[in-house]
PDB file of C-alpha atoms in Angstrom:
ATOM      1  CA  MET A   1       1.276 -16.826   2.754  1.00  0.00           C
ATOM      2  CA  ALA A   2       4.579 -14.993   2.437  1.00  0.00           C
ATOM      3  CA  THR A   3       5.205 -11.411   1.507  1.00  0.00           C
ATOM      4  CA  SER A   4       5.682 -11.023  -2.248  1.00  0.00           C
ATOM      5  CA  ASP A   5       9.038 -10.048  -3.740  1.00  0.00           C
ATOM      6  CA  ARG A   6       7.587  -6.684  -4.831  1.00  0.00           C
ATOM      7  CA  LEU A   7       6.484  -5.911  -1.265  1.00  0.00           C
ATOM      8  CA  LYS A   8       9.909  -6.907   0.049  1.00  0.00           C
ATOM      9  CA  VAL A   9      11.538  -4.442  -2.337  1.00  0.00           C
ATOM     10  CA  LEU A  10       9.007  -1.755  -1.395  1.00  0.00           C
ATOM     11  CA  THR A  11      10.083  -2.193   2.238  1.00  0.00           C
ATOM     12  CA  ASP A  12      13.413  -0.593   1.253  1.00  0.00           C
ATOM     13  CA  TYR A  13      11.557   2.410  -0.196  1.00  0.00           C
ATOM     14  CA  PHE A  14       9.369   2.814   2.894  1.00  0.00           C
ATOM     15  CA  PRO A  15      11.550   2.335   5.987  1.00  0.00           C
ATOM     16  CA  THR A  16       8.710   3.328   8.353  1.00  0.00           C
ATOM     17  CA  ALA A  17       6.527   0.432   7.137  1.00  0.00           C
ATOM     18  CA  VAL A  18       6.107  -2.758   9.135  1.00  0.00           C
ATOM     19  CA  ASN A  19       6.235  -6.014   7.183  1.00  0.00           C
ATOM     20  CA  THR A  20       3.615  -8.398   8.613  1.00  0.00           C
ATOM     21  CA  GLY A  21       4.493 -11.255   6.263  1.00  0.00           C
ATOM     22  CA  GLN A  22       1.274 -10.611   4.326  1.00  0.00           C
ATOM     23  CA  CYS A  23       1.405  -6.862   3.755  1.00  0.00           C
ATOM     24  CA  LEU A  24       3.263  -3.657   4.538  1.00  0.00           C
ATOM     25  CA  VAL A  25       1.619  -1.468   7.177  1.00  0.00           C
ATOM     26  CA  PHE A  26       2.112   2.185   8.063  1.00  0.00           C
ATOM     27  CA  ILE A  27       0.395   3.068  11.314  1.00  0.00           C
ATOM     28  CA  SER A  28       0.021   6.192  13.394  1.00  0.00           C
ATOM     29  CA  GLU A  29      -2.330   7.507  16.013  1.00  0.00           C
ATOM     30  CA  ASP A  30      -4.917   8.490  13.373  1.00  0.00           C
ATOM     31  CA  TRP A  31      -4.148   6.396  10.269  1.00  0.00           C
ATOM     32  CA  ARG A  32      -3.421   2.880   9.083  1.00  0.00           C
ATOM     33  CA  VAL A  33      -2.254   2.260   5.518  1.00  0.00           C
ATOM     34  CA  GLU A  34      -1.796  -1.240   4.076  1.00  0.00           C
ATOM     35  CA  LEU A  35       0.039  -2.293   0.912  1.00  0.00           C
ATOM     36  CA  ARG A  36      -0.945  -5.756  -0.256  1.00  0.00           C
ATOM     37  CA  GLU A  37      -0.307  -7.668  -3.470  1.00  0.00           C
ATOM     38  CA  GLN A  38      -3.486  -8.883  -5.137  1.00  0.00           C
ATOM     39  CA  LYS A  39      -3.043 -12.574  -5.950  1.00  0.00           C
ATOM     40  CA  ASN A  40      -6.254 -13.261  -7.882  1.00  0.00           C
ATOM     41  CA  PRO A  41      -5.994 -12.208 -11.513  1.00  0.00           C
ATOM     42  CA  THR A  42      -9.257 -11.307 -13.193  1.00  0.00           C
ATOM     43  CA  PHE A  43     -10.763 -13.725 -15.662  1.00  0.00           C
ATOM     44  CA  GLY A  44      -8.763 -13.753 -18.866  1.00  0.00           C
ATOM     45  CA  GLN A  45      -5.795 -11.915 -17.361  1.00  0.00           C
ATOM     46  CA  ARG A  46      -2.469 -13.405 -18.368  1.00  0.00           C
ATOM     47  CA  SER A  47      -0.298 -14.731 -15.552  1.00  0.00           C
ATOM     48  CA  ASN A  48       2.772 -12.804 -16.785  1.00  0.00           C
ATOM     49  CA  MET A  49       1.196  -9.394 -16.205  1.00  0.00           C
ATOM     50  CA  VAL A  50       2.588  -6.966 -13.637  1.00  0.00           C
ATOM     51  CA  PRO A  51       1.213  -7.745 -10.144  1.00  0.00           C
ATOM     52  CA  ILE A  52      -1.297  -5.362  -8.626  1.00  0.00           C
ATOM     53  CA  ILE A  53      -0.421  -3.635  -5.347  1.00  0.00           C
ATOM     54  CA  ARG A  54      -3.539  -2.502  -3.476  1.00  0.00           C
ATOM     55  CA  VAL A  55      -3.150   0.452  -1.101  1.00  0.00           C
ATOM     56  CA  LYS A  56      -5.878   0.657   1.574  1.00  0.00           C
ATOM     57  CA  VAL A  57      -6.330   3.686   3.811  1.00  0.00           C
ATOM     58  CA  PHE A  58      -8.012   3.422   7.230  1.00  0.00           C
ATOM     59  CA  LYS A  59      -8.934   6.354   9.523  1.00  0.00           C
ATOM     60  CA  LYS A  60      -9.281   5.984  13.280  1.00  0.00           C
ATOM     61  CA  ALA A  61     -12.873   6.504  14.421  1.00  0.00           C
ATOM     62  CA  LEU A  62     -13.936   8.066  17.709  1.00  0.00           C
ATOM     63  CA  ASN A  63     -14.331   4.585  19.231  1.00  0.00           C
ATOM     64  CA  GLY A  64     -10.639   3.846  18.523  1.00  0.00           C
ATOM     65  CA  GLU A  65     -11.246   1.361  15.691  1.00  0.00           C
ATOM     66  CA  PHE A  66      -9.649   1.840  12.278  1.00  0.00           C
ATOM     67  CA  VAL A  67     -12.426   2.259   9.704  1.00  0.00           C
ATOM     68  CA  PRO A  68     -11.700   1.302   6.096  1.00  0.00           C
ATOM     69  CA  GLY A  69     -11.806   4.283   3.803  1.00  0.00           C
ATOM     70  CA  HIS A  70     -10.733   4.135   0.214  1.00  0.00           C
ATOM     71  CA  TYR A  71      -8.265   2.041  -1.712  1.00  0.00           C
ATOM     72  CA  GLU A  72      -6.401   2.238  -4.978  1.00  0.00           C
ATOM     73  CA  ASP A  73      -4.782  -0.439  -7.138  1.00  0.00           C
ATOM     74  CA  PHE A  74      -1.346   0.185  -8.654  1.00  0.00           C
ATOM     75  CA  GLN A  75       0.003  -1.843 -11.561  1.00  0.00           C
ATOM     76  CA  ILE A  76       3.297  -0.193 -12.531  1.00  0.00           C
ATOM     77  CA  GLU A  77       6.192  -2.327 -13.716  1.00  0.00           C
ATOM     78  CA  SER A  78       9.076  -0.096 -12.609  1.00  0.00           C
ATOM     79  CA  ILE A  79       9.488  -0.597  -8.869  1.00  0.00           C
ATOM     80  CA  SER A  80      10.921   2.900  -8.312  1.00  0.00           C
ATOM     81  CA  GLU A  81       8.044   4.525 -10.211  1.00  0.00           C
ATOM     82  CA  LEU A  82       5.580   2.287  -8.326  1.00  0.00           C
ATOM     83  CA  ALA A  83       7.041   3.375  -4.966  1.00  0.00           C
ATOM     84  CA  GLY A  84       6.945   7.023  -5.993  1.00  0.00           C
ATOM     85  CA  GLN A  85       3.318   6.896  -7.095  1.00  0.00           C
ATOM     86  CA  ILE A  86       2.250   4.994  -3.960  1.00  0.00           C
ATOM     87  CA  GLU A  87       4.060   7.528  -1.771  1.00  0.00           C
ATOM     88  CA  ARG A  88       2.396  10.401  -3.595  1.00  0.00           C
ATOM     89  CA  TYR A  89      -1.058   8.780  -3.304  1.00  0.00           C
ATOM     90  CA  ILE A  90      -0.691   8.206   0.439  1.00  0.00           C
ATOM     91  CA  GLN A  91       0.610  11.744   1.032  1.00  0.00           C
ATOM     92  CA  TYR A  92      -2.432  13.230  -0.688  1.00  0.00           C
ATOM     93  CA  ALA A  93      -4.841  10.777   0.985  1.00  0.00           C
ATOM     94  CA  ILE A  94      -3.701  11.417   4.561  1.00  0.00           C
ATOM     95  CA  GLY A  95      -1.941  14.758   4.233  1.00  0.00           C
ATOM     96  CA  ARG A  96       1.400  13.568   5.644  1.00  0.00           C
ATOM     97  CA  ASN A  97       4.809  12.442   4.419  1.00  0.00           C
ATOM     98  CA  ILE A  98       4.999   8.679   5.043  1.00  0.00           C
ATOM     99  CA  ARG A  99       8.796   8.591   4.876  1.00  0.00           C
ATOM    100  CA  GLU A 100       8.901  10.457   8.182  1.00  0.00           C
ATOM    101  CA  ASN A 101       5.875   8.873   9.851  1.00  0.00           C
ATOM    102  CA  VAL A 102       2.222   8.368   9.145  1.00  0.00           C
TER     103      VAL A 102
END
């Protein structure tokens, strides 16, 4: 499974992200954030709709494991607006600017 074209473009917007080939990952001592394109459209959804980018936030637990927290799905056609809204969401979720570091 290769990284989608939308995730490849988002890599330019988020230079601190690591491209794993399946998703973009921001990682720090306390947080892990994943951006992944959702491939399975819901029943009845047309194939020409804008892809969904799911943003998952993980917090490091006391035992050192990253525990899944919340996630949000973004379905915005404009890639620059999509990147801006994702950046804003992550900043509010973790309280840090992801362009510098997570």
